[in-house]
Every structure is written in structure tokens, then in C-alpha cells.
XYZ file of C-alpha atoms in Angstrom:
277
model
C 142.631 20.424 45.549
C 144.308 23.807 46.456
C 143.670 23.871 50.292
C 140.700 26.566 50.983
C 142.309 28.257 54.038
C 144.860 29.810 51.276
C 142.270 32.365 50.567
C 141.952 33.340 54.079
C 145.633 34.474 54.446
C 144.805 38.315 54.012
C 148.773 39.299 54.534
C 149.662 36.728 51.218
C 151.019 38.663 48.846
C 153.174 35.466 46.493
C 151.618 32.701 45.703
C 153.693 29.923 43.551
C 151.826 26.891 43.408
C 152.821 25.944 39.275
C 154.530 22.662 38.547
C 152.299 20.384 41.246
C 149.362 17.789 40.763
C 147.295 20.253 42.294
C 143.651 19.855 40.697
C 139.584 20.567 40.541
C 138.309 24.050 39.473
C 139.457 27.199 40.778
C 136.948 30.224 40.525
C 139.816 33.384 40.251
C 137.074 34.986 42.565
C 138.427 32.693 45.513
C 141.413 35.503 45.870
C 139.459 38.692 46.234
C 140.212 38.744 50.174
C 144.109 38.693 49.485
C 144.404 42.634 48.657
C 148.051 42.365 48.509
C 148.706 39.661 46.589
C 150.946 40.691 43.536
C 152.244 37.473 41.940
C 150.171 34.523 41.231
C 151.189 31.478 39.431
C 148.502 28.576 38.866
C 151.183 26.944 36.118
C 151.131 23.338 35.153
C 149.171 21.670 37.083
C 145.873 19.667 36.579
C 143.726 22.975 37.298
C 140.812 24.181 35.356
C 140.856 28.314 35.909
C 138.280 29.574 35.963
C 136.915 33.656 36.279
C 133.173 33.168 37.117
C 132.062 35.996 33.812
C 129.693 38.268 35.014
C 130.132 37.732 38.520
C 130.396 41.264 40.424
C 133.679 40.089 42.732
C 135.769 40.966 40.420
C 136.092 44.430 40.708
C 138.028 43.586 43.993
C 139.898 40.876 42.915
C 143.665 42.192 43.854
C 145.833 44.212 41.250
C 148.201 41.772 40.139
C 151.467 42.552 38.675
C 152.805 38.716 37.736
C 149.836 36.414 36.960
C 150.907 33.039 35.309
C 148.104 30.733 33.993
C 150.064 28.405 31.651
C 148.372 24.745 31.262
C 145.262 25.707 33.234
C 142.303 24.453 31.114
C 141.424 28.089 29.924
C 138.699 28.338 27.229
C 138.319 31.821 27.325
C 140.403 34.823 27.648
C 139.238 36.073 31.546
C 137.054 38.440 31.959
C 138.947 39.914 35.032
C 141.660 41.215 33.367
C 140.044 44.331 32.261
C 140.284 45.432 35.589
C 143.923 45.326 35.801
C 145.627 48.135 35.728
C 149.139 47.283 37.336
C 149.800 43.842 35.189
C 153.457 43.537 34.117
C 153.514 40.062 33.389
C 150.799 37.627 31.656
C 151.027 33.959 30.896
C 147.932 32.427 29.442
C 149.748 30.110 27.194
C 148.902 26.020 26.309
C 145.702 26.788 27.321
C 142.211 26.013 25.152
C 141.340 29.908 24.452
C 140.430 29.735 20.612
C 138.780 32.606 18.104
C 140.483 36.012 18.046
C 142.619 38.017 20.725
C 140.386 41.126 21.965
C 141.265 44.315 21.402
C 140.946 45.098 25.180
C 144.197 42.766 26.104
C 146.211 45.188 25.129
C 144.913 47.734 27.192
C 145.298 45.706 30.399
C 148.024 47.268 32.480
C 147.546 50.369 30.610
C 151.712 50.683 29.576
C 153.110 48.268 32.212
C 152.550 45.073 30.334
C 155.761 43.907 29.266
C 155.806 40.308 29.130
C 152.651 38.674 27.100
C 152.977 34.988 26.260
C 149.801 33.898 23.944
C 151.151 30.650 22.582
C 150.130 27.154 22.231
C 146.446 28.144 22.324
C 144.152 28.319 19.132
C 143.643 31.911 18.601
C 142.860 32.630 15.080
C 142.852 36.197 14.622
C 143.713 39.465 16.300
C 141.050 42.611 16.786
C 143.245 45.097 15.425
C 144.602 47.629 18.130
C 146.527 51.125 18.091
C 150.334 49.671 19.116
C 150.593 53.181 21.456
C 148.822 50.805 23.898
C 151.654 48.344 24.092
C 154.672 50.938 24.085
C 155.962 48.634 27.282
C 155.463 45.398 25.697
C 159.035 43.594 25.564
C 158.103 39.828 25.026
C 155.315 38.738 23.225
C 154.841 35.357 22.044
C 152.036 34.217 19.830
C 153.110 30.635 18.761
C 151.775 27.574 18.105
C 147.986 28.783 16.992
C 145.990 29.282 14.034
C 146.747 32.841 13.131
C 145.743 33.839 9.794
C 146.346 36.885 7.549
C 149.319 39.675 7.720
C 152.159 39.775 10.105
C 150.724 41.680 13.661
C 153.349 44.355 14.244
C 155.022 44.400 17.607
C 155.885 47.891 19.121
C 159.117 49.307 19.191
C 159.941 48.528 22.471
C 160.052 44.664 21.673
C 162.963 42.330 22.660
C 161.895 39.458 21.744
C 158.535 38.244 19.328
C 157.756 34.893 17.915
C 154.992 34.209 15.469
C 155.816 30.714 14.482
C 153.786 27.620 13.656
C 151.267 29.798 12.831
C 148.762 30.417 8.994
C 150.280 34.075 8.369
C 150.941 35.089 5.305
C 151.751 37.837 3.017
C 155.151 39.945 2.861
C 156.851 40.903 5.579
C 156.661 45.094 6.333
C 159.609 46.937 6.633
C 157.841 48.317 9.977
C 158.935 45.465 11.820
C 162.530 46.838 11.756
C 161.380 49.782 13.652
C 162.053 47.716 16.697
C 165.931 49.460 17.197
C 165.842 46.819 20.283
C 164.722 43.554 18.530
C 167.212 40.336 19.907
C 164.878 36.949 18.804
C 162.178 37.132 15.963
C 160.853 34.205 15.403
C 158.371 33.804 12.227
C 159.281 30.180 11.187
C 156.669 27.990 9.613
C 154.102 29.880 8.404
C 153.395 30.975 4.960
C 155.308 34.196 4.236
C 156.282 34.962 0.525
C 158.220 37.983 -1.163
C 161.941 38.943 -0.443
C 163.165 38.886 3.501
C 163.648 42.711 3.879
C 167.101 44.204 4.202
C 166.479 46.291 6.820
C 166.546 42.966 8.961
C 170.357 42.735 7.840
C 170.483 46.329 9.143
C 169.487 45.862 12.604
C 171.980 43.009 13.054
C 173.431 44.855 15.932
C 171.125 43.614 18.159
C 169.310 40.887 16.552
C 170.787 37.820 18.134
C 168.391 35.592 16.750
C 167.039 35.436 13.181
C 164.687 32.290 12.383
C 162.212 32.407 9.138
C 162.710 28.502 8.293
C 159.637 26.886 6.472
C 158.179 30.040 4.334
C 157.912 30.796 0.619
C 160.895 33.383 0.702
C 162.621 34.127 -2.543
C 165.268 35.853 -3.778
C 168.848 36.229 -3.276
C 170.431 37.159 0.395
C 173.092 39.630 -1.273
C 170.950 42.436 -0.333
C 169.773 41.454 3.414
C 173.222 41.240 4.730
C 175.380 43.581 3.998
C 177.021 44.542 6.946
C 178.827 43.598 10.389
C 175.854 41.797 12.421
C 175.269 40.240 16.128
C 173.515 36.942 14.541
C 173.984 34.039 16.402
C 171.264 32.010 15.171
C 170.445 32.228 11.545
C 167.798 29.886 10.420
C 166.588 30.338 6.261
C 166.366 26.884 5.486
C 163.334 25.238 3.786
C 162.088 28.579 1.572
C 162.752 29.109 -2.115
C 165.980 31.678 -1.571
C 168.299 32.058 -4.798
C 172.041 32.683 -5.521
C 174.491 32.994 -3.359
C 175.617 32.598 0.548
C 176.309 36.313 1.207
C 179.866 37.105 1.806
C 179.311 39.439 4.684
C 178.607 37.117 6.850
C 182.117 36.621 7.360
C 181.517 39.499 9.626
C 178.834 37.988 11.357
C 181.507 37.223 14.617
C 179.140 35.993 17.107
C 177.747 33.424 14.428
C 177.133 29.632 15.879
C 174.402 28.306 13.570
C 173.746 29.133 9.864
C 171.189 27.246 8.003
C 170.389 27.273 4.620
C 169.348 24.188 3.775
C 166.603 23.330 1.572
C 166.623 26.299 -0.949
C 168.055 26.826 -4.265
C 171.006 28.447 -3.495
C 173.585 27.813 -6.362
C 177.495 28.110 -4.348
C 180.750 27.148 -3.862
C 180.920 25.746 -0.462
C 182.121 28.528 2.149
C 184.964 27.996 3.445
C 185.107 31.402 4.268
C 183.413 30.909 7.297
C 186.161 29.071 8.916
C 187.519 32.234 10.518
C 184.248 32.334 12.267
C 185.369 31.324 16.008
């Protein structure tokens, strides 16, 4: 078990115990007396976290700015977190937390949340929420669970969002392209239908990383990309896509992986893309 007289050092203000054999329960209420503790991580271990709901101590549990719970035998989202108000970085992921994601989430560090990581849990569903509340939010990872209905829409300020191995559905918006700063989206294997929308082949200069393998995209690609992009990773393959492999992405110069495999696509084979170094 985690050794008690680490909640008696009152000066503590890391804490990196992830990656151990550390195990037993661990009531989050345990750190109220470390007020200057600022990064906890609890990672991969053989923990069960957990926040004591409805227990008064948690209004003085520490304002945390890195708190890392991956692989911690979380049911539930905790209850503590609404009192957060500095939290930068949050890492609930492989965890047992199943139903939907509460609105109040994205209110926790008010605008300095910028690094959510959701996946490999069994969230269903997401309470909807006003995206003004996640202006900060860079990374946000939602993988791996049983998300049903329309694409969620990340905020502008996102780097990088995954949504794969998920149920979503539907067409994708042309709002996701709002994101001028968008370098890894992510929506493989789910169940998206309709054209992939150009404006994806218009943000190319930062999009690094483009993967939508295992949908019910159709169409041709003529139209997505039609001009010089930063694509490095460009991942189509198992959807119903049409005619032929665009020629612009002969301009695609940063281009290491291209897979179309698994469509329809009716070609010659490109040997264009030789010139590609």
C-alpha cells in the first residue's frame, strides 16, 4: 500500500508514484493536508481511487494543476473535481467510468484545462455543453468507449482530438475545420457516412495526421484535396470512397503513409507519388 506518512509531508508539492505495484484503496481525501501539492499521478498501478462522494474534505483537497488517474479502478467520474479551479491537465483514462460525461467536466479549471484524456473507459454519451467553456482545451481524447450519436465538436483551440473505436455516427460538420490549429484527428472506426468534407483538405497546413479508416464514407477524394498539404499520415482505407487517387497529393511533401485500401477506388496505379521523398 502507498505508505501513510506520505500524507503527512505538508511541504510535498509532486507526487509521481504511476507505473509501480502499489495497491489497496486510496480515499483522494488522504491529500487534503498537502496544500501545495500541484501534480499528482496515481497511474498504472493496482490502485482503486477513490473520492469518498459526499464527504465534506473536499473542499480543501489542494488545487491541482496535473492530476493523472489512468488505470486506477475508477467507476465514477470524481466528485472532487468540481472544486478545481486551477486543473491544466486530466487523465482519467482505462478506467471503469461508464454512462455519459457531465456537463460540469468541462467547467473544471474554468479555461485552463488543456489536456483531457477520456479514453478506454465506457462512456456512452456526452451532456451537451457551450464549447466557450473549453476555449483552452488542446488535447482531448475520447477513444475506445461506447459513444453514440453525432460527432462532439472540439473547440478551436484543439491540437490534437481522437474519437475512434467509438458508435458515432452521422456526417461529419464542416465546424470541425474551424480548428485553424488541428495536427491529429482521429475518427477511425466508427460509423460515419456522407462525403469527408473538403474543408479537411483545406486545413492541410497543419493537419499532420488524417485517420477516418473503418467508416461508411463515399464519394470521390477529387474534391477534399485540392491543394499543397502537411499530411503525413493519411489513413481512408476500409470505407466505400469512389474514383480516383487525387492528383494533388503529389504536393502532399511531408507524406509517409497513404492508405486507401479497401474502397472502390477505380485507378491506374500512382506512380506519381514516387517524387514523394
Amino acid at each position: 500500500m502507498i505508505p501513510r506518512f506520505i500524507f503527512q509531508l505538508t511541504k510535498l508539492q509532486l507526487l509521481y508514484l504511476s507505473s509501480n505495484n502499489f495497491s489497496g484503496v486510496v480515499e483522494l481525501g488522504l491529500f487534503q493536508n498537502l496544500k501545495k501539492l500541484f501534480y499528482l499521478d496515481l497511474s498504472d498501478n493496482n490502485l482503486s481511487v477513490q473520492d469518498g462522494s459526499g464527504n465534506s474534505t473536499f473542499v480543501s483537497i489542494p488545487q491541482i494543476e496535473y492530476l493523472l488517474l489512468r488505470s486506477c479502478n475508477i467507476s465514477t467520474f470524481p466528485n472532487f473535481l468540481r472544486n478545481q479551479e486551477q486543473l491544466g491537465q486530466l487523465d482519467l483514462s482505462d478506467n471503469k467510468i461508464s454512462g455519459e460525461i457531465p456537463k460540469w467536466i468541462w467547467e473544471v479549471g474554468n479555461v485552463s484545462l488543456n489536456y483531457l484524456n477520456l479514453s478506454h473507459n465506457g462512456l456512452q454519451g456526452i451532456e451537451p455543453s457551450p464549447h466557450v467553456l473549453l476555449s483552452a482545451l488542446q488535447y482531448l481524447d475520447l477513444s475506445s468507449n461506447k459513444l453514440e450519436g453525432s460527432l462532439p465538436i472540439p473547440p478551436p483551440s484543439i491540437i490534437f482530438f481522437s474519437a475512434s473505436n467509438n458508435s458515432l455516427g452521422g456526417e461529419i460538420p464542416r465546424s470541425v475545420c474551424n480548428a485553424a490549429s488541428l495536427t491529429i484527428l482521429d475518427l477511425s472506426h466508427n460509423h460515419f457516412i456522407g462525403r469527408i468534407p473538403s474543408c479537411l483538405g483545406e486545413i492541410g497546413g497543419t493537419l499532420s495526421v488524417l485517420n477516418l479508416q473503418g467508416n461508411a464514407f463515399n464519394g470521390t477524394l477529387l474534391q477534399t484535396f485540392k491543394e499543397e498539404c502537411n499530411i503525413q499520415t493519411l489513413d481512408l482505407s476500409e470505407n466505400q470512397l469512389e474514383g480516383q487517387v487525387p492528383r494533388s497529393l503529389a504536393n502532399c511533401k511531408m507524406l509517409e503513409l497513404l492508405n486507401l485500401g479497401n474502397n472502390q477506388i477505380h485507378d491506374t496505379f500512382p506512380l506519381w507519388l514516387g517524387a514523394l521523398s
